[in-house]
Structure formats: structure tokens, C-alpha cells
Amino acid sequence: MNTARYQAHQKTCTTILVGKNATIDGSTIIARNEDGGDQPNPQKFVVYPANAARTTYDSGANHVKIPLPGNSLRYTATPDADDSFGVWAGAGINSQNVAMTATETSTTNTHVLAADPLTDDGIGEADITTLVLPYIKSAREGVVRLGELLTEYGTYESNGIAFSDHDEVWYFESIGGHHWAAIRIPDDAFVVAPNRFNIDYFDFNSDDTMSSADLEQFIADYHLNPDIDETTVNLRHIFGSATDKDRIYNNPRAWYVHQLFAKDSENEQPEDQDLPFIVYPKKKMSVDDVKFALSSHYQGTAFDPYDHIEKPIKYRPIGINRNQESHILQIRPNVPADIAGVHWLGYGPNTFNAFVPFYVSVSATPASFAKTTPTFDVSTSYWLTRVIAVIADKDFSTYQDMQARFEQQIVADNVRLQQQTDKAIQLGQTVDLEAVNQKMADNYMQAANTLLGQMTILGTKKMHLRFSVAD
């Protein structure tokens, strides 16, 4: 395994899941910030075609070889621009309108790892989306296929993975080298999953849970349940970590989003190790709400680093310099299948970008989002957004309103185009969805270039190297 590349990917992520009755339009939503190290790790947005042939997958991370069935489905994905260390496909939606995001780096404890060690020749984040998403026709099928792969091949890391279709949202967590558990998110609930083991209360007899076949016996055999009442199964207590790092690095992220959107969260504290996994919103949630959460940095609290520059950052924010790409995978109801799946995508630190609602029933994606180069190229969306973020971060109060206006306007322009496209297709008109995606990408690039120009003009006036005499 390439340890350096593995570590570069395994820094951070934040996942948000929303059931269909908790969203404003009845969509299911799974979303995640794909984060890495402090250095840029450029990402691209591509479409992998369907393939009838049987093939063998060879992992670029550790060269494990896995036979793949034929008749794979077309799917969108966000792999690394530099694929020399593996695909790292990240997330996408397939032609059956099944969405998947992989992975949320998780935690475990020494007792679990002693009983079921991680395996270097297993599968992991570099592989999971590629091995699963092209071969599933529902969210439940995603859980089953990934569970079978983990049981057979094992894994070299602990991860959380989410699946959705038009009806269900599932969250899956790997446990040790070969065990796993998954739970269906209630339709009227949402979830925030930072980098810890997240599933708490678990009913092995429920139709809304799945797990490796021997998981219940595994818990008993190795005496892993620490709770006084052993009839209660709290998987986070059994398999999780509850460390000081969780207290300042992971838990506050869930706490903040709960404060934004959850009812009955008034008594929660940022460092609480037992924040609930499944929570219920105080109002219907939208894509805009999820984007705000993915971009957040504890606004309105004493922990916002932009309001307290002179103080060390106490808690790790969700919006951070390590955001590489972020996605909101939306499966919409009551529209034709060709336009039901929307892959909302943004590159770079979320506090300074805007998401573009790309249709997924296409065979190619716009070059400004697909042709990301490993080295700097401001003609691509990834690098253009990075430049904006680096400048704006240095003087947030100066550029904050300017960036907010940019995001509001570009999202409004592209959603208007989306609404027009939806209406035309519902009226039976033929629409070139690739051309629509191209227009959305062009809108973003034009608006982002305009923003960068405005920032440059404003920033010039504030440079320290200036003098009052002009001649």
C-alpha cells in the first residue's frame, strides 16, 4: 500500500444524510466533504460508461485483485486528478439513480482491532466506490454488496459509507478487518457523521438494519459491550473510540449542525461523546441547508475562527482548507428518471465556493470540471476556486460579502436553468443534458473569474506596500 497517499486522504471528512420526508421536496440526500491534507489534492468530475464485459479490478493502493461481474452501470464519480496511486472515485450516482459516497474515515478501539485486525491486502477508500456503485440497483443492494466484499477481502481502514435511492438512505460502517453494520436512516430524520464511529443504538432484529452475519456473536465472544444494560446495543460504545481527539475534533461538528437544524438539541454540548446519531429536523431541509452545513465554521458561536482571529482554533470546523471536493447527491421524486439524479458539486474549501447541480444522465462532463490537472491551472474549476479561497481566507471580513453574493447569484442562475430544463423535459421536449451541464459549468467559471477579478481590485487598495504620494 502507498502509505503516503493513504495518509493524505485519511485526514478528515464530514457526511450529512437526509431522509425523504425530512427534505423540502421529498428528495433523498447524501452529502460529504471529501477532505485531505493541507496540500491540494486535485479532483475531477467524470462519467464512467457501462461495460458488459467481466473484468478484474487491480487496486492502485495495494494491488489487491478482485474479479468484477459484467454489465456494470454508467455512473458519475469524483476521482483524483492524479490516478497513479489508485482511483479514489469518491462519490457518484449510477444510471439506476442509486447514489453512493465513500468514505467517511472512522475510528475504532484497541479491543476491536485485537479481535479482528485490519488487513493490508484488503479494500479501502481507494476502491470502494468503483467496486460497488456500478453493480447496484438500490441502496439496500449497495449495503449487501459492500458487506460481502468486506467479509471476503477485509479492509485496511475503518470507514463509513452512505447509499441512497429514491426511497431509502443507508449508512454503513466497517468494523475491524472484516465486520460491518448498516442502518436505514428514518425518512423523517437526518444524520451528521464526522470522523468517528457514528452508529449508536442498533436493533439486530429490525428490517432497517443489516450487519455481518456473526456480529452479534462477535460482540459476545470478545466481551465488547461496556454498557451496564447489555440488552441495549450501542455500537458506538462497543466499537468506537471516545477519545480526547473525538471531543475537540469530531463531536463539535455534529453539535453545530444539530444546533442549526435539529429540534430538541438545546442541551447538547460541543464536546459530548454521546451526541445522538439520528436526529429530527425542526423544519424541512433543503440542498441550501446542507451546503451551508458543509461550508460552516461555527458562525454565530464563540468558536468561529474568523470572528476570533487572535485565539487558537479550539474546534475543527466542517468548512476547512482541506476540503478537496464536496458533493450533495440528490435523488428527486416525481420527475422523469433521466433528471431524477442531481450531482451537486463544488471544489476546494466550501466557505468560498458554490455548488453546481449537474444532471447525471450524461456520457461526459464539462471540461472545466473534468480536466482538472495535478498541477496548477486556473482555467479549471478546482484551481480557480483554490485561488479564491487562499486570497479570501487571508482577509475574510473584506471578501465575505463579495463571496456570499457570488454564491447566491451563481446558484440562482443555475437552478433557474435547471428549472427550465426540468419543465421542458416534463413537457416531452428533447433536451441535451450535456449542453445544459456545460452551460452551468460555464456560468460558474465566468462568475468565479469575475469574483477573482473583483477581489484583486479590492485587495490592491489594501496592500501594505503602498505610498500616499502618487507621482
Short mmCIF file of C-alpha atoms in Angstrom, two decimals:
data_model
loop_
_atom_site.label_atom_id
_atom_site.label_comp_id
_atom_site.label_asym_id
_atom_site.label_seq_id
_atom_site.Cartn_x
_atom_site.Cartn_y
_atom_site.Cartn_z
CA MET A 1 0.00 0.00 0.00
CA ASN A 2 1.17 3.54 -0.72
CA THR A 3 1.20 4.85 2.84
CA ALA A 4 1.83 8.48 1.93
CA ARG A 5 -1.15 8.65 -0.41
CA TYR A 6 -3.34 6.78 2.08
CA GLN A 7 -2.49 9.25 4.83
CA ALA A 8 -3.09 12.23 2.53
CA HIS A 9 -6.67 11.06 2.01
CA GLN A 10 -7.39 9.99 5.55
CA LYS A 11 -7.30 13.35 7.32
CA THR A 12 -10.95 14.35 7.51
CA CYS A 13 -14.45 14.26 6.04
CA THR A 14 -17.96 15.18 7.17
CA THR A 15 -21.08 13.32 5.98
CA ILE A 16 -24.68 14.57 6.08
CA LEU A 17 -27.68 12.36 5.26
CA VAL A 18 -31.34 13.41 4.96
CA GLY A 19 -34.39 11.17 4.61
CA LYS A 20 -37.07 11.88 2.02
CA ASN A 21 -39.68 13.15 4.47
CA ALA A 22 -37.18 15.50 6.07
CA THR A 23 -36.41 17.34 2.81
CA ILE A 24 -38.39 20.23 1.41
CA ASP A 25 -39.16 18.49 -1.90
CA GLY A 26 -39.20 14.80 -0.94
CA SER A 27 -35.69 14.08 -2.25
CA THR A 28 -33.26 11.77 -0.55
CA ILE A 29 -29.90 13.41 0.09
CA ILE A 30 -26.47 12.05 0.91
CA ALA A 31 -23.61 14.55 1.06
CA ARG A 32 -19.97 14.67 2.08
CA ASN A 33 -16.92 16.88 2.15
CA GLU A 34 -14.02 14.87 0.75
CA ASP A 35 -11.09 16.26 2.70
CA GLY A 36 -7.37 15.56 2.59
CA GLY A 37 -4.15 17.03 3.85
CA ASP A 38 -3.10 20.65 3.89
CA GLN A 39 -1.70 20.33 0.37
CA PRO A 40 -4.15 20.43 -2.57
CA ASN A 41 -5.20 17.03 -3.89
CA PRO A 42 -6.92 17.98 -7.17
CA GLN A 43 -10.17 16.22 -8.03
CA LYS A 44 -12.08 15.75 -11.28
CA PHE A 45 -15.69 15.03 -12.23
CA VAL A 46 -16.17 12.24 -14.77
CA VAL A 47 -18.65 9.70 -16.10
CA TYR A 48 -17.66 6.04 -16.31
CA PRO A 49 -19.56 4.23 -19.08
CA ALA A 50 -21.50 0.99 -18.75
CA ASN A 51 -19.48 -2.11 -19.52
CA ALA A 52 -20.88 -5.52 -20.45
CA ALA A 53 -17.59 -7.37 -20.04
CA ARG A 54 -16.34 -9.15 -16.97
CA THR A 55 -13.10 -7.60 -15.74
CA THR A 56 -10.65 -7.78 -12.87
CA TYR A 57 -10.09 -4.81 -10.59
CA ASP A 58 -6.48 -4.11 -9.60
CA SER A 59 -6.21 -1.61 -6.75
CA GLY A 60 -3.66 1.14 -7.20
CA ALA A 61 -3.37 1.39 -3.41
CA ASN A 62 -2.22 -2.16 -2.62
CA HIS A 63 -2.76 -4.15 -5.86
CA VAL A 64 -5.41 -6.43 -4.46
CA LYS A 65 -7.15 -8.09 -7.42
CA ILE A 66 -10.91 -8.60 -7.37
CA PRO A 67 -13.00 -10.14 -10.19
CA LEU A 68 -15.88 -7.92 -11.28
CA PRO A 69 -19.19 -9.06 -12.73
CA GLY A 70 -20.23 -7.96 -16.19
CA ASN A 71 -22.94 -5.46 -17.10
CA SER A 72 -21.70 -2.61 -14.98
CA LEU A 73 -23.84 0.55 -14.93
CA ARG A 74 -22.85 4.02 -16.06
CA TYR A 75 -22.05 6.32 -13.13
CA THR A 76 -20.65 9.71 -12.24
CA ALA A 77 -17.61 9.93 -9.97
CA THR A 78 -15.07 12.35 -8.49
CA PRO A 79 -11.68 10.58 -8.68
CA ASP A 80 -8.23 12.04 -8.08
CA ALA A 81 -6.73 14.04 -10.93
CA ASP A 82 -3.53 12.07 -10.30
CA ASP A 83 -4.57 8.40 -10.52
CA SER A 84 -1.11 6.91 -10.11
CA PHE A 85 -1.99 5.74 -6.60
CA GLY A 86 -5.47 4.44 -7.34
CA VAL A 87 -8.86 5.67 -8.49
CA TRP A 88 -10.34 7.12 -5.27
CA ALA A 89 -13.67 7.56 -7.09
CA GLY A 90 -15.22 9.31 -4.09
CA ALA A 91 -18.92 9.51 -4.87
CA GLY A 92 -21.46 9.38 -7.64
CA ILE A 93 -24.86 8.40 -8.97
CA ASN A 94 -25.40 5.47 -11.33
CA SER A 95 -27.85 5.05 -14.21
CA GLN A 96 -30.41 3.44 -11.86
CA ASN A 97 -30.39 6.64 -9.75
CA VAL A 98 -28.61 4.98 -6.87
CA ALA A 99 -26.13 7.26 -5.10
CA MET A 100 -23.08 6.37 -3.04
CA THR A 101 -20.42 8.32 -1.15
CA ALA A 102 -17.26 6.65 0.14
CA THR A 103 -15.75 7.19 2.55
CA GLU A 104 -16.04 8.86 5.94
CA THR A 105 -12.88 7.95 7.82
CA SER A 106 -13.98 6.36 11.09
CA THR A 107 -12.47 5.25 14.38
CA THR A 108 -12.40 2.09 16.42
CA ASN A 109 -10.74 0.87 19.61
CA THR A 110 -7.94 -1.47 20.55
CA HIS A 111 -10.22 -4.30 21.72
CA VAL A 112 -11.92 -4.49 18.32
CA LEU A 113 -8.63 -4.36 16.45
CA ALA A 114 -7.22 -7.09 18.66
CA ALA A 115 -10.17 -9.34 17.91
CA ASP A 116 -10.45 -8.51 14.19
CA PRO A 117 -7.26 -6.84 12.90
CA LEU A 118 -7.20 -4.65 9.83
CA THR A 119 -5.64 -6.31 6.79
CA ASP A 120 -3.16 -4.60 4.47
CA ASP A 121 -4.31 -6.61 1.46
CA GLY A 122 -7.98 -5.69 1.85
CA ILE A 123 -10.07 -2.97 0.20
CA GLY A 124 -10.46 0.66 1.26
CA GLU A 125 -11.43 4.15 0.22
CA ALA A 126 -9.37 3.96 -2.97
CA ASP A 127 -11.51 1.05 -4.17
CA ILE A 128 -14.96 1.00 -2.62
CA THR A 129 -16.97 3.21 -4.97
CA THR A 130 -15.52 1.51 -8.06
CA LEU A 131 -16.25 -1.94 -6.66
CA VAL A 132 -19.83 -1.24 -5.63
CA LEU A 133 -21.64 1.64 -7.36
CA PRO A 134 -21.64 0.21 -10.93
CA TYR A 135 -23.28 -3.03 -9.74
CA ILE A 136 -26.23 -2.00 -7.57
CA LYS A 137 -29.84 -1.08 -8.33
CA SER A 138 -30.90 0.08 -4.88
CA ALA A 139 -29.39 1.43 -1.69
CA ARG A 140 -30.03 -1.89 0.06
CA GLU A 141 -28.18 -3.73 -2.69
CA GLY A 142 -25.25 -1.40 -2.04
CA VAL A 143 -25.13 -2.42 1.60
CA VAL A 144 -25.31 -6.11 0.70
CA ARG A 145 -22.60 -5.95 -1.98
CA LEU A 146 -20.18 -3.94 0.13
CA GLY A 147 -20.81 -6.23 3.11
CA GLU A 148 -19.99 -9.28 1.02
CA LEU A 149 -16.78 -7.69 -0.26
CA LEU A 150 -15.64 -6.71 3.25
CA THR A 151 -16.39 -10.15 4.63
CA GLU A 152 -14.40 -11.83 1.86
CA TYR A 153 -11.49 -9.44 1.35
CA GLY A 154 -11.36 -7.41 4.56
CA THR A 155 -10.26 -3.79 4.83
CA TYR A 156 -7.15 -1.85 5.82
CA GLU A 157 -9.09 1.02 7.44
CA SER A 158 -12.27 1.90 9.32
CA ASN A 159 -14.82 3.77 7.23
CA GLY A 160 -18.39 4.99 6.94
CA ILE A 161 -20.20 4.77 3.60
CA ALA A 162 -23.63 6.07 2.57
CA PHE A 163 -26.10 4.85 -0.05
CA SER A 164 -29.39 6.28 -1.29
CA ASP A 165 -32.07 5.74 -3.90
CA HIS A 166 -35.40 7.48 -4.45
CA ASP A 167 -36.84 5.90 -1.31
CA GLU A 168 -34.12 4.99 1.22
CA VAL A 169 -30.91 6.27 2.79
CA TRP A 170 -28.47 3.84 4.44
CA TYR A 171 -25.30 4.39 6.47
CA PHE A 172 -22.71 1.61 6.59
CA GLU A 173 -19.70 1.35 8.94
CA SER A 174 -16.85 -1.11 8.70
CA ILE A 175 -15.72 -2.68 11.97
CA GLY A 176 -12.24 -4.10 12.36
CA GLY A 177 -10.88 -6.04 9.42
CA HIS A 178 -13.96 -8.00 8.30
CA HIS A 179 -17.05 -6.92 10.24
CA TRP A 180 -19.63 -4.27 9.45
CA ALA A 181 -23.02 -2.81 10.37
CA ALA A 182 -25.53 -0.67 8.47
CA ILE A 183 -28.71 1.17 9.39
CA ARG A 184 -31.51 2.73 7.37
CA ILE A 185 -31.99 6.40 8.21
CA PRO A 186 -35.65 7.11 9.08
CA ASP A 187 -37.45 9.03 6.36
CA ASP A 188 -38.15 11.98 8.69
CA ALA A 189 -34.62 12.20 10.14
CA PHE A 190 -31.15 13.45 9.29
CA VAL A 191 -27.62 12.49 10.31
CA VAL A 192 -24.31 14.27 10.74
CA ALA A 193 -21.35 11.89 10.71
CA PRO A 194 -17.86 13.24 11.49
CA ASN A 195 -14.67 11.16 11.71
CA ARG A 196 -15.69 8.80 14.47
CA PHE A 197 -17.73 5.62 14.72
CA ASN A 198 -21.22 7.10 14.43
CA ILE A 199 -23.98 4.48 14.65
CA ASP A 200 -25.29 4.28 18.20
CA TYR A 201 -28.45 2.28 19.06
CA PHE A 202 -28.81 -0.82 16.93
CA ASP A 203 -31.51 -3.49 16.73
CA PHE A 204 -30.25 -6.71 15.17
CA ASN A 205 -33.84 -7.88 14.62
CA SER A 206 -35.00 -4.83 12.69
CA ASP A 207 -35.70 -4.81 8.96
CA ASP A 208 -33.91 -1.44 8.92
CA THR A 209 -30.53 -2.83 9.99
CA MET A 210 -28.01 -5.18 8.43
CA SER A 211 -24.67 -6.48 9.63
CA SER A 212 -22.03 -9.12 9.11
CA ALA A 213 -23.56 -12.49 9.93
CA ASP A 214 -21.63 -13.10 13.15
CA LEU A 215 -21.53 -9.54 14.52
CA GLU A 216 -23.82 -10.15 17.48
CA GLN A 217 -21.89 -13.26 18.45
CA PHE A 218 -18.60 -11.43 17.88
CA ILE A 219 -19.64 -8.82 20.46
CA ALA A 220 -20.50 -11.52 22.98
CA ASP A 221 -17.45 -13.72 22.36
CA TYR A 222 -14.99 -10.89 22.94
CA HIS A 223 -16.95 -9.16 25.73
CA LEU A 224 -17.06 -5.88 23.81
CA ASN A 225 -20.27 -4.35 25.19
CA PRO A 226 -19.34 -1.94 28.04
CA ASP A 227 -22.89 -0.88 28.93
CA ILE A 228 -24.39 -1.97 32.25
CA ASP A 229 -27.59 -2.99 30.50
CA GLU A 230 -26.24 -5.47 27.98
CA THR A 231 -29.67 -5.82 26.38
CA THR A 232 -29.00 -2.37 24.90
CA VAL A 233 -26.71 -2.41 21.90
CA ASN A 234 -24.93 0.89 21.31
CA LEU A 235 -22.44 0.24 18.53
CA ARG A 236 -20.56 3.49 19.16
CA HIS A 237 -19.91 2.39 22.75
CA ILE A 238 -18.87 -1.07 21.56
CA PHE A 239 -16.75 -0.24 18.53
CA GLY A 240 -15.98 3.47 18.80
CA SER A 241 -13.18 5.45 20.38
CA ALA A 242 -14.47 8.32 22.64
CA THR A 243 -11.01 9.92 22.81
CA ASP A 244 -9.86 13.45 23.56
CA LYS A 245 -9.47 13.86 19.80
CA ASP A 246 -13.15 12.98 19.33
CA ARG A 247 -14.02 15.58 21.95
CA ILE A 248 -12.42 18.51 20.12
CA TYR A 249 -12.09 17.24 16.55
CA ASN A 250 -15.23 15.26 15.79
CA ASN A 251 -18.07 15.86 18.24
CA PRO A 252 -18.29 19.67 17.79
CA ARG A 253 -19.05 19.28 14.09
CA ALA A 254 -22.12 17.17 14.81
CA TRP A 255 -23.11 19.51 17.65
CA TYR A 256 -23.03 22.60 15.43
CA VAL A 257 -25.23 21.12 12.68
CA HIS A 258 -27.64 19.86 15.34
CA GLN A 259 -27.85 23.43 16.67
CA LEU A 260 -28.67 24.67 13.18
CA PHE A 261 -31.35 22.20 12.20
CA ALA A 262 -32.30 19.67 14.92
CA LYS A 263 -35.16 20.03 17.34
CA ASP A 264 -34.55 19.18 20.99
CA SER A 265 -30.83 19.97 20.74
CA GLU A 266 -30.71 22.90 23.20
CA ASN A 267 -28.99 20.92 25.95
CA GLU A 268 -26.31 19.39 23.75
CA GLN A 269 -22.69 20.40 24.34
CA PRO A 270 -19.92 20.58 21.71
CA GLU A 271 -17.68 18.00 23.38
CA ASP A 272 -20.40 15.48 24.26
CA GLN A 273 -19.31 11.94 23.34
CA ASP A 274 -22.92 10.71 23.19
CA LEU A 275 -24.50 13.13 20.73
CA PRO A 276 -27.31 11.21 19.02
CA PHE A 277 -26.67 9.69 15.61
CA ILE A 278 -30.22 10.00 14.25
CA VAL A 279 -31.87 13.39 14.83
CA TYR A 280 -35.05 15.06 13.63
CA PRO A 281 -35.19 18.48 11.97
CA LYS A 282 -37.21 21.43 13.24
CA LYS A 283 -38.10 22.29 9.64
CA LYS A 284 -37.86 20.66 6.22
CA MET A 285 -34.28 20.71 4.97
CA SER A 286 -33.09 21.86 1.54
CA VAL A 287 -29.96 21.48 -0.55
CA ASP A 288 -29.09 25.03 0.55
CA ASP A 289 -29.22 23.95 4.19
CA VAL A 290 -26.90 21.02 3.53
CA LYS A 291 -24.48 23.25 1.61
CA PHE A 292 -24.44 25.78 4.47
CA ALA A 293 -23.61 23.00 6.92
CA LEU A 294 -20.83 21.64 4.70
CA SER A 295 -19.37 25.16 4.48
CA SER A 296 -19.77 26.05 8.14
CA HIS A 297 -17.14 27.26 10.59
CA TYR A 298 -19.20 27.72 13.78
CA GLN A 299 -20.77 31.00 12.65
CA GLY A 300 -22.61 32.75 15.45
CA THR A 301 -20.65 30.99 18.20
CA ALA A 302 -17.53 31.74 20.21
CA PHE A 303 -15.69 29.11 18.14
CA ASP A 304 -15.77 30.83 14.72
CA PRO A 305 -12.09 31.28 13.72
CA TYR A 306 -12.94 34.27 11.51
CA ASP A 307 -14.52 36.13 14.43
CA HIS A 308 -11.70 35.27 16.83
CA ILE A 309 -8.53 35.57 14.77
CA GLU A 310 -6.39 36.30 17.81
CA LYS A 311 -7.33 32.99 19.51
CA PRO A 312 -6.21 29.46 18.61
CA ILE A 313 -8.90 27.45 16.83
CA LYS A 314 -10.49 25.30 19.54
CA TYR A 315 -12.68 23.00 17.44
CA ARG A 316 -12.17 21.63 13.95
CA PRO A 317 -14.70 23.28 11.57
CA ILE A 318 -16.56 21.50 8.75
CA GLY A 319 -15.55 24.08 6.14
CA ILE A 320 -11.76 23.95 6.15
CA ASN A 321 -8.74 24.39 3.89
CA ARG A 322 -8.58 20.60 3.49
CA ASN A 323 -11.91 20.42 1.57
CA GLN A 324 -10.91 18.96 -1.82
CA GLU A 325 -14.31 18.33 -3.37
CA SER A 326 -17.78 18.24 -1.86
CA HIS A 327 -20.97 16.78 -3.17
CA ILE A 328 -24.67 16.66 -2.46
CA LEU A 329 -26.20 13.62 -4.17
CA GLN A 330 -29.90 14.28 -4.61
CA ILE A 331 -32.45 11.75 -5.90
CA ARG A 332 -35.61 13.69 -6.70
CA PRO A 333 -39.19 12.33 -6.70
CA ASN A 334 -41.97 12.95 -9.20
CA VAL A 335 -39.74 13.70 -12.18
CA PRO A 336 -38.66 11.52 -15.12
CA ALA A 337 -35.81 9.13 -14.32
CA ASP A 338 -33.40 10.93 -16.65
CA ILE A 339 -33.48 14.03 -14.46
CA ALA A 340 -34.10 12.49 -11.02
CA GLY A 341 -30.42 12.28 -10.07
CA VAL A 342 -28.54 15.51 -9.45
CA HIS A 343 -24.84 15.51 -8.55
CA TRP A 344 -24.26 18.87 -6.86
CA LEU A 345 -20.52 19.52 -6.90
CA GLY A 346 -18.09 22.07 -5.58
CA TYR A 347 -14.31 22.11 -5.44
CA GLY A 348 -11.95 23.43 -2.78
CA PRO A 349 -12.78 24.98 0.61
CA ASN A 350 -16.57 25.16 0.82
CA THR A 351 -16.67 28.51 2.58
CA PHE A 352 -15.51 30.08 -0.69
CA ASN A 353 -17.19 28.06 -3.44
CA ALA A 354 -20.65 27.36 -4.87
CA PHE A 355 -22.14 24.00 -5.84
CA VAL A 356 -23.27 23.25 -9.41
CA PRO A 357 -26.34 20.97 -9.89
CA PHE A 358 -25.14 18.64 -12.65
CA TYR A 359 -27.52 16.18 -14.29
CA VAL A 360 -26.14 12.62 -14.22
CA SER A 361 -27.83 11.04 -17.27
CA VAL A 362 -24.92 12.04 -19.50
CA SER A 363 -21.90 10.38 -21.07
CA ALA A 364 -19.43 13.23 -20.48
CA THR A 365 -18.91 16.15 -18.10
CA PRO A 366 -17.76 19.75 -18.78
CA ALA A 367 -14.02 20.11 -19.34
CA SER A 368 -13.58 22.79 -16.66
CA PHE A 369 -14.72 20.24 -14.07
CA ALA A 370 -13.47 17.04 -15.78
CA LYS A 371 -10.00 18.01 -16.99
CA THR A 372 -8.51 19.01 -13.64
CA THR A 373 -4.73 18.89 -13.81
CA PRO A 374 -2.49 17.65 -10.98
CA THR A 375 -0.55 20.92 -11.24
CA PHE A 376 -1.90 24.46 -11.11
CA ASP A 377 -4.16 25.58 -13.98
CA VAL A 378 -6.56 28.44 -13.28
CA SER A 379 -8.65 27.51 -16.34
CA THR A 380 -10.10 24.62 -14.33
CA SER A 381 -12.74 24.95 -11.64
CA TYR A 382 -10.70 23.21 -8.95
CA TRP A 383 -7.69 25.52 -9.20
CA LEU A 384 -9.72 28.69 -9.78
CA THR A 385 -11.68 28.03 -6.61
CA ARG A 386 -8.46 27.33 -4.69
CA VAL A 387 -7.06 30.74 -5.66
CA ILE A 388 -10.23 32.49 -4.49
CA ALA A 389 -10.12 30.62 -1.18
CA VAL A 390 -6.45 31.41 -0.49
CA ILE A 391 -6.99 35.14 -1.06
CA ALA A 392 -10.30 35.38 0.79
CA ASP A 393 -9.11 33.41 3.79
CA LYS A 394 -6.35 35.95 4.49
CA ASP A 395 -8.84 38.81 4.87
CA PHE A 396 -12.21 37.18 5.43
CA SER A 397 -14.05 40.30 6.59
CA THR A 398 -13.07 42.15 3.41
CA TYR A 399 -14.24 39.49 0.97
CA GLN A 400 -17.06 37.80 2.91
CA ASP A 401 -19.98 39.73 1.43
CA MET A 402 -18.49 39.61 -2.05
CA GLN A 403 -18.20 35.83 -1.91
CA ALA A 404 -21.71 35.45 -0.46
CA ARG A 405 -23.19 37.48 -3.33
CA PHE A 406 -21.26 35.35 -5.83
CA GLU A 407 -22.60 32.12 -4.35
CA GLN A 408 -26.18 33.37 -4.18
CA GLN A 409 -26.16 34.60 -7.77
CA ILE A 410 -24.48 31.63 -9.41
CA VAL A 411 -26.70 29.13 -7.62
CA ALA A 412 -29.79 31.14 -8.55
CA ASP A 413 -28.71 31.27 -12.21
CA ASN A 414 -28.02 27.55 -12.41
CA VAL A 415 -31.13 26.50 -10.50
CA ARG A 416 -33.18 28.67 -12.88
CA LEU A 417 -31.60 26.80 -15.77
CA GLN A 418 -32.34 23.52 -14.00
CA GLN A 419 -35.98 24.50 -13.51
CA GLN A 420 -36.34 25.42 -17.18
CA THR A 421 -34.76 22.13 -18.21
CA ASP A 422 -36.98 20.11 -15.88
CA LYS A 423 -40.09 21.79 -17.25
CA ALA A 424 -39.10 21.20 -20.86
CA ILE A 425 -38.44 17.51 -20.27
CA GLN A 426 -41.68 17.06 -18.34
CA LEU A 427 -43.49 18.59 -21.35
CA GLY A 428 -41.94 15.91 -23.55
CA GLN A 429 -39.36 18.11 -25.23
CA THR A 430 -35.93 16.78 -26.17
CA VAL A 431 -33.15 18.44 -24.20
CA ASP A 432 -29.41 17.89 -24.46
CA LEU A 433 -28.46 17.43 -20.79
CA GLU A 434 -24.75 17.57 -21.57
CA ALA A 435 -25.28 21.00 -23.11
CA VAL A 436 -27.20 22.09 -20.02
CA ASN A 437 -24.37 20.87 -17.76
CA GLN A 438 -21.90 22.74 -19.97
CA LYS A 439 -23.88 25.96 -19.59
CA MET A 440 -23.94 25.50 -15.81
CA ALA A 441 -20.18 24.96 -15.74
CA ASP A 442 -19.62 27.99 -17.96
CA ASN A 443 -21.81 30.07 -15.68
CA TYR A 444 -19.70 29.03 -12.71
CA MET A 445 -16.38 29.70 -14.39
CA GLN A 446 -17.48 33.12 -15.61
CA ALA A 447 -18.86 34.12 -12.21
CA ALA A 448 -15.80 32.80 -10.37
CA ASN A 449 -13.44 34.66 -12.71
CA THR A 450 -15.45 37.83 -12.16
CA LEU A 451 -15.25 37.31 -8.40
CA LEU A 452 -11.49 36.81 -8.56
CA GLY A 453 -11.14 40.00 -10.57
CA GLN A 454 -13.20 41.97 -8.05
CA MET A 455 -11.15 40.56 -5.19
CA THR A 456 -7.92 41.51 -6.95
CA ILE A 457 -9.08 45.11 -7.47
CA LEU A 458 -10.26 45.46 -3.89
CA GLY A 459 -7.18 43.75 -2.49
CA THR A 460 -4.85 46.05 -4.43
CA LYS A 461 -6.20 49.02 -2.47
CA LYS A 462 -5.36 47.26 0.81
CA MET A 463 -1.80 46.20 0.03
CA HIS A 464 0.77 47.16 2.67
CA LEU A 465 3.33 48.11 0.03
CA ARG A 466 1.82 51.47 -0.98
CA PHE A 467 2.56 55.21 -0.56
CA SER A 468 0.38 58.30 -0.38
CA VAL A 469 2.33 60.35 -2.94
CA ALA A 470 1.25 59.27 -6.43
CA ASP A 471 3.83 60.96 -8.67
#
